[in-house]
Short mmCIF file of C-alpha atoms and ligand atoms in Angstrom, two decimals:
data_model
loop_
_atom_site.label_atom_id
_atom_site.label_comp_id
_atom_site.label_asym_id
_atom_site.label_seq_id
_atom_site.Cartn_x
_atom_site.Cartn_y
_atom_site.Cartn_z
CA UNK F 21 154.11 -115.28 4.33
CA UNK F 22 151.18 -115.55 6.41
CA UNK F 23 150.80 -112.56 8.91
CA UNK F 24 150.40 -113.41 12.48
CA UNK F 25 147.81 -112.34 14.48
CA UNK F 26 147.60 -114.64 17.13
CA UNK F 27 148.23 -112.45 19.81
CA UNK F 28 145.37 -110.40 19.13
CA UNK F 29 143.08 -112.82 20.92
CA UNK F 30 145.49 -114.09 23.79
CA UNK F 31 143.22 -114.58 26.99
CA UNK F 32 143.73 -111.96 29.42
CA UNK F 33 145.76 -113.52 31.99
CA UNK F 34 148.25 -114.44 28.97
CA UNK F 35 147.70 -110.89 27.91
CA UNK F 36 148.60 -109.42 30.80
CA UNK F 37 151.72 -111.61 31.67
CA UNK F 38 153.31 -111.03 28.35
CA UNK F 39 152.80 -107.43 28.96
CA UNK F 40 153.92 -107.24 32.36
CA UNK F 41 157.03 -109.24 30.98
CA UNK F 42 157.60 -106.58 28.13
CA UNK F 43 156.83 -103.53 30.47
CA UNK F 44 159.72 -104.85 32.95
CA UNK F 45 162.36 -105.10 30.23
CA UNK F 46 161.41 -101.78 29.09
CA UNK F 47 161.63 -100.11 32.32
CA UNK F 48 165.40 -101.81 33.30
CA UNK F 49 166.42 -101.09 29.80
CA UNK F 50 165.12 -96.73 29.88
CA UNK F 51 166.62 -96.42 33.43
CA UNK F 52 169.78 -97.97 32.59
CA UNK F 53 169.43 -96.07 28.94
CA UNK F 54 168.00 -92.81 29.20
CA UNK F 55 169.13 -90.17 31.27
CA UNK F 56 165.68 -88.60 31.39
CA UNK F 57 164.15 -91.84 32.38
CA UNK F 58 166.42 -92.41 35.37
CA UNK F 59 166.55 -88.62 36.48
CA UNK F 60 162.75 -88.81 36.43
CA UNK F 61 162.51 -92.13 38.72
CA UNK F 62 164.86 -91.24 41.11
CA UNK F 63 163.31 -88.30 41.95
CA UNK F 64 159.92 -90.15 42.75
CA UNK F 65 162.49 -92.67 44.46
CA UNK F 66 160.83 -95.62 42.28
CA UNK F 67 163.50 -98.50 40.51
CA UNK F 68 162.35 -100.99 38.01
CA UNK F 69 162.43 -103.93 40.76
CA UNK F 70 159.42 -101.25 41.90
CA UNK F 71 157.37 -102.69 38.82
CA UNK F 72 156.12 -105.73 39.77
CA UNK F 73 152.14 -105.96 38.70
CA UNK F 74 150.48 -104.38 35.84
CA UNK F 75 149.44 -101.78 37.82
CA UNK F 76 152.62 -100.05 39.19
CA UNK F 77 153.18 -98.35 35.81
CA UNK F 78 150.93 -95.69 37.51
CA UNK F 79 153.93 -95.38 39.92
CA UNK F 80 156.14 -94.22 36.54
CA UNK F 81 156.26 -90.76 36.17
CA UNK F 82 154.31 -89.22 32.90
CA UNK F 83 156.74 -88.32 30.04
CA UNK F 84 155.08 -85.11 28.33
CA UNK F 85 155.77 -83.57 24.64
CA UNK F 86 157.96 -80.79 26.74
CA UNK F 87 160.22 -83.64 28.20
CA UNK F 88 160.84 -84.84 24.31
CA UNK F 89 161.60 -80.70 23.63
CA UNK F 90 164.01 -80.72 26.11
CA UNK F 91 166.01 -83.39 24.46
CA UNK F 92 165.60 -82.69 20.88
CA UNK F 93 167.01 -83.79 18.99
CA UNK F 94 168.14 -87.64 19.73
CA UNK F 95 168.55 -87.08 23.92
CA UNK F 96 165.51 -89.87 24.82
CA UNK F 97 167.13 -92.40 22.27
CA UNK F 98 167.79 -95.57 24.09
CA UNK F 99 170.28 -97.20 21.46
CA UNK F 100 173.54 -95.58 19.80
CA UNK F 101 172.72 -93.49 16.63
CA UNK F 102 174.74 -95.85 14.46
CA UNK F 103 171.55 -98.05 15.25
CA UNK F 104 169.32 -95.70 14.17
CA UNK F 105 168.18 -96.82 10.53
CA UNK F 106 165.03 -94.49 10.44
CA UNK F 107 163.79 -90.40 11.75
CA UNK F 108 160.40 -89.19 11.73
CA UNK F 109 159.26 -85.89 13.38
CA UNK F 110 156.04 -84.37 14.23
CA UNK F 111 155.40 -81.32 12.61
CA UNK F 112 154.76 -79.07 15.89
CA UNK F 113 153.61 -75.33 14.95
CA UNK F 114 155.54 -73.56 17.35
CA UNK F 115 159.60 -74.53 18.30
CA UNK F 116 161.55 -77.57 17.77
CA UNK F 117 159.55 -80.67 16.06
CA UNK F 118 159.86 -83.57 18.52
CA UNK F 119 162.38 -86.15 16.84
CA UNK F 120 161.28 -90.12 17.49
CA UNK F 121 164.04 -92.79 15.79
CA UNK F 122 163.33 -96.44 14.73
CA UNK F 123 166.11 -99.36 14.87
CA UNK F 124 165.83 -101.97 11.75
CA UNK F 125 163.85 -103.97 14.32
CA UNK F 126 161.04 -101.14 15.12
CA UNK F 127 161.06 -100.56 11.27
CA UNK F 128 159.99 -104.78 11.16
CA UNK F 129 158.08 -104.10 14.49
CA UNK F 130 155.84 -101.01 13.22
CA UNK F 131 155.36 -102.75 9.36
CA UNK F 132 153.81 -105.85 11.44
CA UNK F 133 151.44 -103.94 13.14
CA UNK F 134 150.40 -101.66 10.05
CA UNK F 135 149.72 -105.05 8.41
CA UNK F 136 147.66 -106.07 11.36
CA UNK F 137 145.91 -102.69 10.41
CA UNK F 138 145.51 -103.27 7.28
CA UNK F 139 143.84 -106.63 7.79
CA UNK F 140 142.10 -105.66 10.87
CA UNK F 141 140.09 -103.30 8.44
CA UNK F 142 139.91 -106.48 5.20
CA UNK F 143 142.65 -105.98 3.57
CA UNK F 144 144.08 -108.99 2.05
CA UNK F 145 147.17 -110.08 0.04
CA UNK F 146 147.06 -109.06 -3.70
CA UNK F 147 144.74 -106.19 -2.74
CA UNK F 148 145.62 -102.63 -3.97
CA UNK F 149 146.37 -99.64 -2.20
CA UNK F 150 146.34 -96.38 -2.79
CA UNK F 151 148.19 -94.48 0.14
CA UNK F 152 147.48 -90.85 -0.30
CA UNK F 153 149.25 -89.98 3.13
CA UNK F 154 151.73 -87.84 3.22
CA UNK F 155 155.40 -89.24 2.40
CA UNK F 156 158.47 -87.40 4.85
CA UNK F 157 159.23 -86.86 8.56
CA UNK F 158 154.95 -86.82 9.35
CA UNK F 159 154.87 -91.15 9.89
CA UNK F 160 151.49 -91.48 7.74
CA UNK F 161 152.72 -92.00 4.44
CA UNK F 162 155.52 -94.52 5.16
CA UNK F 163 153.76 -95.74 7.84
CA UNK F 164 150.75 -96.64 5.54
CA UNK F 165 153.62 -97.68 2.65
CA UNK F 166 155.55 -100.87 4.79
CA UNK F 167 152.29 -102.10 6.48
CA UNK F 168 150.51 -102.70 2.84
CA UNK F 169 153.81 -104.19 1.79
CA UNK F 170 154.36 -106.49 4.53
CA UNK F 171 150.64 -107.57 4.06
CA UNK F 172 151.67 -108.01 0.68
CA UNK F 173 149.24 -105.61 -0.98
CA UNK F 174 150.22 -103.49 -4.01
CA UNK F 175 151.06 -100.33 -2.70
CA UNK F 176 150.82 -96.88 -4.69
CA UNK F 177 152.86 -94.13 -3.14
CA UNK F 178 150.79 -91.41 -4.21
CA UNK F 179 151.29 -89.22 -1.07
CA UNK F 180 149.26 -85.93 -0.61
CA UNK F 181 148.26 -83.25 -3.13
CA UNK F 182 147.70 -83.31 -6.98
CA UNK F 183 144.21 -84.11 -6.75
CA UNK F 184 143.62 -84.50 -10.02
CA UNK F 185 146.30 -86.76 -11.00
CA UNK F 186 145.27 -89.02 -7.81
CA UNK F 187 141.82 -89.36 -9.34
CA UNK F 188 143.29 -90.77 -12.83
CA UNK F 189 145.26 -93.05 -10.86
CA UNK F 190 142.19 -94.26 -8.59
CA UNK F 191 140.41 -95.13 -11.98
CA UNK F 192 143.48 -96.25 -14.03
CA UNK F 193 144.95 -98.71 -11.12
CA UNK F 194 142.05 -99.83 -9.58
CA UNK F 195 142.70 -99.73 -5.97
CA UNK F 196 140.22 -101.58 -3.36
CA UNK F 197 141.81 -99.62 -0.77
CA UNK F 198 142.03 -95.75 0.05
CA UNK F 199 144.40 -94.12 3.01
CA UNK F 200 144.03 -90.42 4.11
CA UNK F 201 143.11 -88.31 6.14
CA UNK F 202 139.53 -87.78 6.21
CA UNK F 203 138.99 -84.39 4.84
CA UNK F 204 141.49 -85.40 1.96
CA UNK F 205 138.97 -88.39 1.53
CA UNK F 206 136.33 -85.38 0.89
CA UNK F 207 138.42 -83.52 -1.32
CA UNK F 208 138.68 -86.47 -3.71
CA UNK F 209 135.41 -86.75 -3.81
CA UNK F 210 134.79 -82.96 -4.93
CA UNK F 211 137.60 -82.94 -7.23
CA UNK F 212 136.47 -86.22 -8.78
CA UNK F 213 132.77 -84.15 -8.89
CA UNK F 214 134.26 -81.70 -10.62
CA UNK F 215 136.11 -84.09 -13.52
CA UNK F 216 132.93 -85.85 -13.78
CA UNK F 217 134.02 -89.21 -12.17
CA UNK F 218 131.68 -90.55 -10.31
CA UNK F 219 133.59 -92.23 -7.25
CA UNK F 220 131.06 -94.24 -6.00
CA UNK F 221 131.10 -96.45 -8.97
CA UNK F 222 135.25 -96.82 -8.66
CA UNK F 223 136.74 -99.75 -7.96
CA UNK F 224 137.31 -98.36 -3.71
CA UNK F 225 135.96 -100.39 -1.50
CA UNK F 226 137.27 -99.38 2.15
CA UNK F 227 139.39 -96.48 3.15
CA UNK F 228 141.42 -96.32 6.52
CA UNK F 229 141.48 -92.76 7.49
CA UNK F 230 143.09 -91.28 10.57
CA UNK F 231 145.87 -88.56 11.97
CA UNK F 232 142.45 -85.85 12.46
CA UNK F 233 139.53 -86.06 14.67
CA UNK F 234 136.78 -87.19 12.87
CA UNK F 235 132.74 -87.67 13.57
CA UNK F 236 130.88 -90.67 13.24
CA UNK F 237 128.60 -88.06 11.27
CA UNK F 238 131.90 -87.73 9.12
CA UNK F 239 131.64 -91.62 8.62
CA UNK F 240 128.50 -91.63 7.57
CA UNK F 241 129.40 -88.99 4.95
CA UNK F 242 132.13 -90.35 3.46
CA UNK F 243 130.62 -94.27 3.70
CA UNK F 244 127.61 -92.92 1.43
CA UNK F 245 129.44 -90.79 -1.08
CA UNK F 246 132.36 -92.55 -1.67
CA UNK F 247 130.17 -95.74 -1.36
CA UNK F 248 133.25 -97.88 1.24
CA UNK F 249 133.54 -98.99 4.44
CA UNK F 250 135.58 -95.97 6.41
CA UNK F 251 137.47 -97.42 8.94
CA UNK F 252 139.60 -95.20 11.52
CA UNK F 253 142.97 -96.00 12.42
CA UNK F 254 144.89 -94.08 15.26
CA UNK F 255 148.43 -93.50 16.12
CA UNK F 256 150.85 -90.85 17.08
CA UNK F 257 154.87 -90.50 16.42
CA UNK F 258 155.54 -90.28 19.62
CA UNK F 259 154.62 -93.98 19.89
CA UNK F 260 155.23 -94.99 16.86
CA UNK F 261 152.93 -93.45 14.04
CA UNK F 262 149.92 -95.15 12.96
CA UNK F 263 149.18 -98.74 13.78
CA UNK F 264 148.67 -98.55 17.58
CA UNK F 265 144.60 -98.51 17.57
CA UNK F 266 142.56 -99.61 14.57
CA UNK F 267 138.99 -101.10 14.03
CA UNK F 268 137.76 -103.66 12.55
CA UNK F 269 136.16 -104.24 10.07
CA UNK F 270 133.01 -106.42 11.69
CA UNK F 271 132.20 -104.18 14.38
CA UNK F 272 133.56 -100.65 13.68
CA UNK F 273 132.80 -99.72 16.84
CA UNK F 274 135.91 -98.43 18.60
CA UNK F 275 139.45 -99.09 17.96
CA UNK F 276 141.39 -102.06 19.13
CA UNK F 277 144.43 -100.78 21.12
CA UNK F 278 147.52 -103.36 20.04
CA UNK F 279 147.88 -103.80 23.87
CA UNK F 280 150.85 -106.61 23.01
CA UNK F 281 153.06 -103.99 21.78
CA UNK F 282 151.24 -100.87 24.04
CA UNK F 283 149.87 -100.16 27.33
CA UNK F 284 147.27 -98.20 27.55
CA UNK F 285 145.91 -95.95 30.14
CA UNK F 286 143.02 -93.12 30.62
CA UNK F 287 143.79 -90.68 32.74
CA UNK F 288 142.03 -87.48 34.51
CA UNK F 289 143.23 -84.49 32.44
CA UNK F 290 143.70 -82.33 35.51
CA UNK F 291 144.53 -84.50 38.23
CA UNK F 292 146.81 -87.47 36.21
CA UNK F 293 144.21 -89.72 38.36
CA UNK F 294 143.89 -93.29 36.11
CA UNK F 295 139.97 -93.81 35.60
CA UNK F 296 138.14 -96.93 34.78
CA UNK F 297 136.77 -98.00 31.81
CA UNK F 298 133.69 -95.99 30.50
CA UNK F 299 135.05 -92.58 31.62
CA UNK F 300 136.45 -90.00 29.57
CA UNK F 301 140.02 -88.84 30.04
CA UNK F 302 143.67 -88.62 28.47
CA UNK F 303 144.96 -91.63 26.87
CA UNK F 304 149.00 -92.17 27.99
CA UNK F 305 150.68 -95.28 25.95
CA UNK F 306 153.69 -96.66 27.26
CA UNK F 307 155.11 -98.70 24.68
CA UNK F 308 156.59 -102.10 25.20
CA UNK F 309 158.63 -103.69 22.49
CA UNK F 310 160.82 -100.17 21.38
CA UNK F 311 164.38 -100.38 20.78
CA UNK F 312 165.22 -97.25 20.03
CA UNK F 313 162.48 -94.87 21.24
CA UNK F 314 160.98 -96.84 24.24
CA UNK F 315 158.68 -94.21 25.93
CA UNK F 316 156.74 -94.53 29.03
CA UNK F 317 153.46 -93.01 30.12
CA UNK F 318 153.08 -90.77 27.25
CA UNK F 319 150.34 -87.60 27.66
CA UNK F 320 149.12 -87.86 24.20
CA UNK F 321 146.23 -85.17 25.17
CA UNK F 322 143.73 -87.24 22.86
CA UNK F 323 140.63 -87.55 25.17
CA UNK F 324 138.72 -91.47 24.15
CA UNK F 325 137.08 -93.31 26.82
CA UNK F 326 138.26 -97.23 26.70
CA UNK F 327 136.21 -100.16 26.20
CA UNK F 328 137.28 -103.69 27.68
CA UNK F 329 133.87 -105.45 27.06
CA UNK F 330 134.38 -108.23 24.49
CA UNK F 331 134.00 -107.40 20.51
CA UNK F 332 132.25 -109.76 18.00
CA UNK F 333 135.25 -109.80 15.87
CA UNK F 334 136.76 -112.05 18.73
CA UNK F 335 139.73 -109.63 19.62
CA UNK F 336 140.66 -109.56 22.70
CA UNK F 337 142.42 -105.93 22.76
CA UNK F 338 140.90 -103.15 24.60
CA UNK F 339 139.28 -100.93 23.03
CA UNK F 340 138.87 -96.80 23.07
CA UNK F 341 136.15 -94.85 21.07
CA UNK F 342 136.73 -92.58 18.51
CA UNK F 343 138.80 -89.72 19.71
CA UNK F 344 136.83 -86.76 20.63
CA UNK F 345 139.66 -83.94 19.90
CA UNK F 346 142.52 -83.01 21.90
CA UNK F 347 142.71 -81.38 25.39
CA UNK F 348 144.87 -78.47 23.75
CA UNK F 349 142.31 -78.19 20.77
CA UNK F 350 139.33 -78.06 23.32
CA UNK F 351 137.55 -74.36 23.23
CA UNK F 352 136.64 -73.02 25.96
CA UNK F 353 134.27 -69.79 24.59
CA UNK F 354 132.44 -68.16 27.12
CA UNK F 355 132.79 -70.91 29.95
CA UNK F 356 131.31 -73.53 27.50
CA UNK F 357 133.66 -75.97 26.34
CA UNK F 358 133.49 -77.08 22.49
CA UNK F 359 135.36 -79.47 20.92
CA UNK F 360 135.38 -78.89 16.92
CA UNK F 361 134.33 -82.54 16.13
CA UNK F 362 130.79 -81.59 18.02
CA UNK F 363 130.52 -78.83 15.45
CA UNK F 364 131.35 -81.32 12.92
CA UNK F 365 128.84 -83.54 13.90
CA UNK F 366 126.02 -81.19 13.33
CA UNK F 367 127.02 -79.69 10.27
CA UNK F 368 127.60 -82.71 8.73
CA UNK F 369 124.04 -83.87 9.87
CA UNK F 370 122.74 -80.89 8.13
CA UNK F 371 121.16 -80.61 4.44
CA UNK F 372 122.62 -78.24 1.44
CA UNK F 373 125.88 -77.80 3.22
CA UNK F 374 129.31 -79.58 1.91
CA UNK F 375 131.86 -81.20 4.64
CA UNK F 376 134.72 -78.22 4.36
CA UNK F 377 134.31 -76.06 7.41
CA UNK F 378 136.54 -73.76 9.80
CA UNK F 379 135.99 -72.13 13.05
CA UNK F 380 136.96 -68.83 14.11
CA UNK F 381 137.70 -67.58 17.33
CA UNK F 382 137.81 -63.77 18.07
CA UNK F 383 137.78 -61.77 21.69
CA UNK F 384 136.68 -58.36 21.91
CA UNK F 385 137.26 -56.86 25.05
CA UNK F 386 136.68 -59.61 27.78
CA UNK F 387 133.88 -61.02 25.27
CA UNK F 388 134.76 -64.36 23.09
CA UNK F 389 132.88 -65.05 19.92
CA UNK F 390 132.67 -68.11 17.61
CA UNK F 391 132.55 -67.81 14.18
CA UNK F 392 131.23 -71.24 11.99
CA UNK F 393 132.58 -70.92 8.44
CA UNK F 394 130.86 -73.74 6.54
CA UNK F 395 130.43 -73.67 2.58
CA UNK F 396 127.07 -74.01 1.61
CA UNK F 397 126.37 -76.88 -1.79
CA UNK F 398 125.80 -75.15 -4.74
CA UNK F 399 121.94 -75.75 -4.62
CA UNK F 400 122.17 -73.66 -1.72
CA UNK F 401 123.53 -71.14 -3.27
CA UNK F 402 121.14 -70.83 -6.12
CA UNK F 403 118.85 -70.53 -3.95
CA UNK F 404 119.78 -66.91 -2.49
CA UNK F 405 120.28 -65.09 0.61
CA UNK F 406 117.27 -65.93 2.19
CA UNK F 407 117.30 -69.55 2.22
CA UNK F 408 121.07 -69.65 3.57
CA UNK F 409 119.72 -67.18 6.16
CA UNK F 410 117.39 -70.41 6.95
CA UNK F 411 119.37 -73.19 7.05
CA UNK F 412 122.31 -70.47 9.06
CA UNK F 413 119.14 -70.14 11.81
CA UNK F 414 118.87 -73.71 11.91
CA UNK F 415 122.51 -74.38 12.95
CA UNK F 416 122.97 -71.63 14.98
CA UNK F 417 120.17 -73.23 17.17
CA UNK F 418 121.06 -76.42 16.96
CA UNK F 419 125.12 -75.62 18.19
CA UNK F 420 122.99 -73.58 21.05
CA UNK F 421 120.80 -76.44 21.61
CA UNK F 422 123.41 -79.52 21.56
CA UNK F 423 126.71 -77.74 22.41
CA UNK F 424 125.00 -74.71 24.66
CA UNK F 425 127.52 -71.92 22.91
CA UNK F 426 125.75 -69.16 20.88
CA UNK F 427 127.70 -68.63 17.34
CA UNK F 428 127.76 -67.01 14.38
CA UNK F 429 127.18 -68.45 11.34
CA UNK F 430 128.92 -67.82 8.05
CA UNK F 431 127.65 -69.87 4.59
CA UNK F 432 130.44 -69.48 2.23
CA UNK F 433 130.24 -70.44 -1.24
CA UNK F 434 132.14 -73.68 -2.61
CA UNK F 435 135.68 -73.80 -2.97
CA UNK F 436 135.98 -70.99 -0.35
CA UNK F 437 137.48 -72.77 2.59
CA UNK F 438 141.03 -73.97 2.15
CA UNK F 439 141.67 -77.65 0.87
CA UNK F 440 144.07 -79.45 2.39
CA UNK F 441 146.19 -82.51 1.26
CA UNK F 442 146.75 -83.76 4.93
CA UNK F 443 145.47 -82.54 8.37
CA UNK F 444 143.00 -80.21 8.05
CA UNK F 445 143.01 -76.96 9.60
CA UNK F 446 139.55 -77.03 11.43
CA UNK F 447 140.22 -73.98 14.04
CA UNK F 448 141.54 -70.34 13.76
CA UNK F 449 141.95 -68.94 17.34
CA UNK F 450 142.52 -65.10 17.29
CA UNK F 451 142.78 -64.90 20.69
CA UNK F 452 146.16 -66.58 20.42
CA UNK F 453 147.28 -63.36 18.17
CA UNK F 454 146.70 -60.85 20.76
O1 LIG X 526 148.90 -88.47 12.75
C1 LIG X 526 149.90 -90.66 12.83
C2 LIG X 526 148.82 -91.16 11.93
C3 LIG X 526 149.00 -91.11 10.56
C4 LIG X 526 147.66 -91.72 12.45
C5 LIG X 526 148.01 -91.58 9.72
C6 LIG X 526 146.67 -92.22 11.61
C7 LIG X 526 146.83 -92.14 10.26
P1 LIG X 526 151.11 -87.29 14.39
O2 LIG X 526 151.34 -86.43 13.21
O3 LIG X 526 152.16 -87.40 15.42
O4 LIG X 526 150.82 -88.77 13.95
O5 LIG X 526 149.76 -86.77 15.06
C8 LIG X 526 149.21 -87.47 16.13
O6 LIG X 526 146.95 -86.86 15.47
O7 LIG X 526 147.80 -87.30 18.92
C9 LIG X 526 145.79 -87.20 17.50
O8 LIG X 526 145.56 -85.93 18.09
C10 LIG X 526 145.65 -87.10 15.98
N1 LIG X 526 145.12 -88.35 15.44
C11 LIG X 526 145.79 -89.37 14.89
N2 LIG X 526 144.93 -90.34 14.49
C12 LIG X 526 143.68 -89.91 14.83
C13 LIG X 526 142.37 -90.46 14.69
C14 LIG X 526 149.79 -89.20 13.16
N3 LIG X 526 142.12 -91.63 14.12
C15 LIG X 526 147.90 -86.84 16.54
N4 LIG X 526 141.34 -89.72 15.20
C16 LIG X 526 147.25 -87.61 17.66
C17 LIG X 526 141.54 -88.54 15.79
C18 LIG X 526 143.81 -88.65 15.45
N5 LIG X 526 142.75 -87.97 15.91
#
């Protein structure tokens, strides 16, 4: 079967009238559907005959993660549960998990666009994957799994953890094609390091990595070590999992929103105000081809500025840059606000030190501090106190410099900051314990 991908490079007046179609149906179908959806409408008086442009989806109200709380567990389903075929859930650290369900046609619907992922990023029939996501109610790992199938790639369900074993696999199988997250990507590396495998010369030659914030410093990191092509691909479960922004492989420059199955939107964080393109904001999806779990103006919180100049690859889908890190996951440490990913980018940029890193957060009295855990390489290390005092000077007033927050800086030796198989824990706020 040949995959189609026609509708990635629809014009945009046939663009937009095949969304605006889709958005209408989607609207009469939640207000008619979802109690939340209706309650919500009729308080702002609006109807779906309201929707009649593009544009007057910024007269829907916003549907935020509390909203999907509120009706755990199956409360914003727009179908019967007899056709639900499929749950995921997103892992949440405090409360209830929010609860997202998939009919056999969002299933066929989600699998099409993971293919369009996969091949967005050269994948290509008969090509070999090896999907280290993680398999279970987090949508990465069968995500990943039905989108290399319906491309009809040879799919390895590895999912996270067992390093080792993943690393005989990765040289027994052969696999062009790596999925994880990106520190997981990193974690193969050092544990193929340590087993004397040299990765580089393996038979990967791409990975699509996504579900953290990563740097383009990050890229660059992985691209050289692991010697691929590190392509991000973005996606929540709220709206569906992976496969609803991806690059490509020609430009990797920003990641193509699938704007036939989503609408996207960048919005103020403070004021819900929508913003050109070029500005930073919020990103809010509504999707428009869900059966079972339509949802409409999501808050994701993932700040991205989008993009809706033309790319070389000849898509015509909008697209948004790299996400920078979450409103919720933004600092704020002394007035200064610091996402982790900016910390990222300058440790990665700096020499002796390995990838695995952790910031702490403390407040004493009125007075917040930020710790910078970051392992040093083991030439680093041999070296002695004085010359990780050095390269810990050099940070410190670079972070000043480039972020404008004074830190402390902590070079740990390898192995000392936790591995993880999936999402990586990147902050530890003590100011949350108090
Ligand atoms: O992480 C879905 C996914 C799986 C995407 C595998 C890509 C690859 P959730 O667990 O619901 O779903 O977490 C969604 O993860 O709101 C972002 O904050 C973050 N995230 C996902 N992809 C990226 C990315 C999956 N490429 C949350 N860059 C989102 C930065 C990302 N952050």
């Amino acid at each position: 079967m040949i995959l189609d991908v026609t509708s990635e490079t629809l014009s945009g007046e046939n663009l937009q009238s095949l969304q605006l179609h889709r958005l209408q149906e989607t609207i009469k179908r939640v207000y008619h559907t979802v109690k939340h959806y209706k309650d919500a409408m009729d308080e702002l008086g609006i109807k779906p005959a309201h929707v009649k442009k593009l544009s007057d989806v910024s007269l829907l109200p916003f549907t935020k993660k509390e909203h999907l709380r509120h009706n755990y567990p199956f409360g914003m389903f727009a179908v019967p549960t007899d056709q639900i075929v499929r749950v995921h859930a997103s892992s949440g650290t405090t409360g209830k998990p929010t609860v997202v369900g998939y009919t056999k046609a969002d299933i066929k619907t989600w699998a099409h666009l993971m293919a369009r992922t996969f091949a967005a990023a050269g994948v290509r029939a008969g090509d070999r994957v090896h999907n280290a996501y993680g398999y279970g109610l987090f949508t990465g790992g069968l995500g990943f799994h039905y989108g290399a199938e319906e491309l009809g790639a040879m799919v390895t369900p590895v999912s996270g953890g067992q390093t080792q074993k993943q690393i005989m696999l990765i040289k027994d199988f052969e696999p062009d094609t790596l999925c994880c997250t990106p520190s997981y990507a990193l974690n193969l590396l050092e544990a193929s390091e340590n087993m004397g495998f040299d990765i580089k010369k393996s038979s990967l030659k791409r990975g699509l990595f996504g579900a953290e914030p990563w740097s383009e410093e990050m890229r660059y990191q992985i691209e050289s070590s692991l010697g691929i092509d590190a392509i991000d691909v973005y996606g929540l479960s709220e709206i569906i999992g992976p496969g609803v922004a991806s690059e490509c492989i020609e430009a990797k420059d920003g990641l193509h929103v699938f704007e036939d199955h989503f609408l996207v939107e960048c919005v103020d964080v403070d004021t819900g105000e929508v913003l050109p393109a070029g500005e930073q904001g919020e990103l809010v999806f509504t999707s428009l081809t869900k059966q079972a779990f339509p949802i409409i103006r999501y808050r994701t919180r993932d700040i991205s500025v989008l993009n809706d100049a033309p790319c070389k690859c000849g898509r015509t889908h909008k697209r948004m840059k790299r996400i920078t890190g979450r409103s919720d996951d933004m600092l704020i440490i002394r007035g200064v606000n610091v996402y982790p990913s900016q910390v990222e980018s300058i440790l990665v940029k700096t020499e002796n030190l390995s990838p695995f890193y952790q910031l702490e957060i403390y407040r004493k009295g009125s007075m917040d501090s930020l710790e910078v855990n970051v392992e040093g390489s083991p030439v680093l290390i041999s070296q002695g106190d004085d010359a990780m005092q050095r390269v810990a000077q050099n940070i410190q007033h670079n972070i000043k410099d480039f972020i404008g927050v004074s830190c402390s800086i902590n070079i740990k030796k390898p192995g000392q900051i936790a591995r993880s198989a999936g999402k990586a824990v990147r902050v530890i706020d003590h100011r949350k314990e108090d």
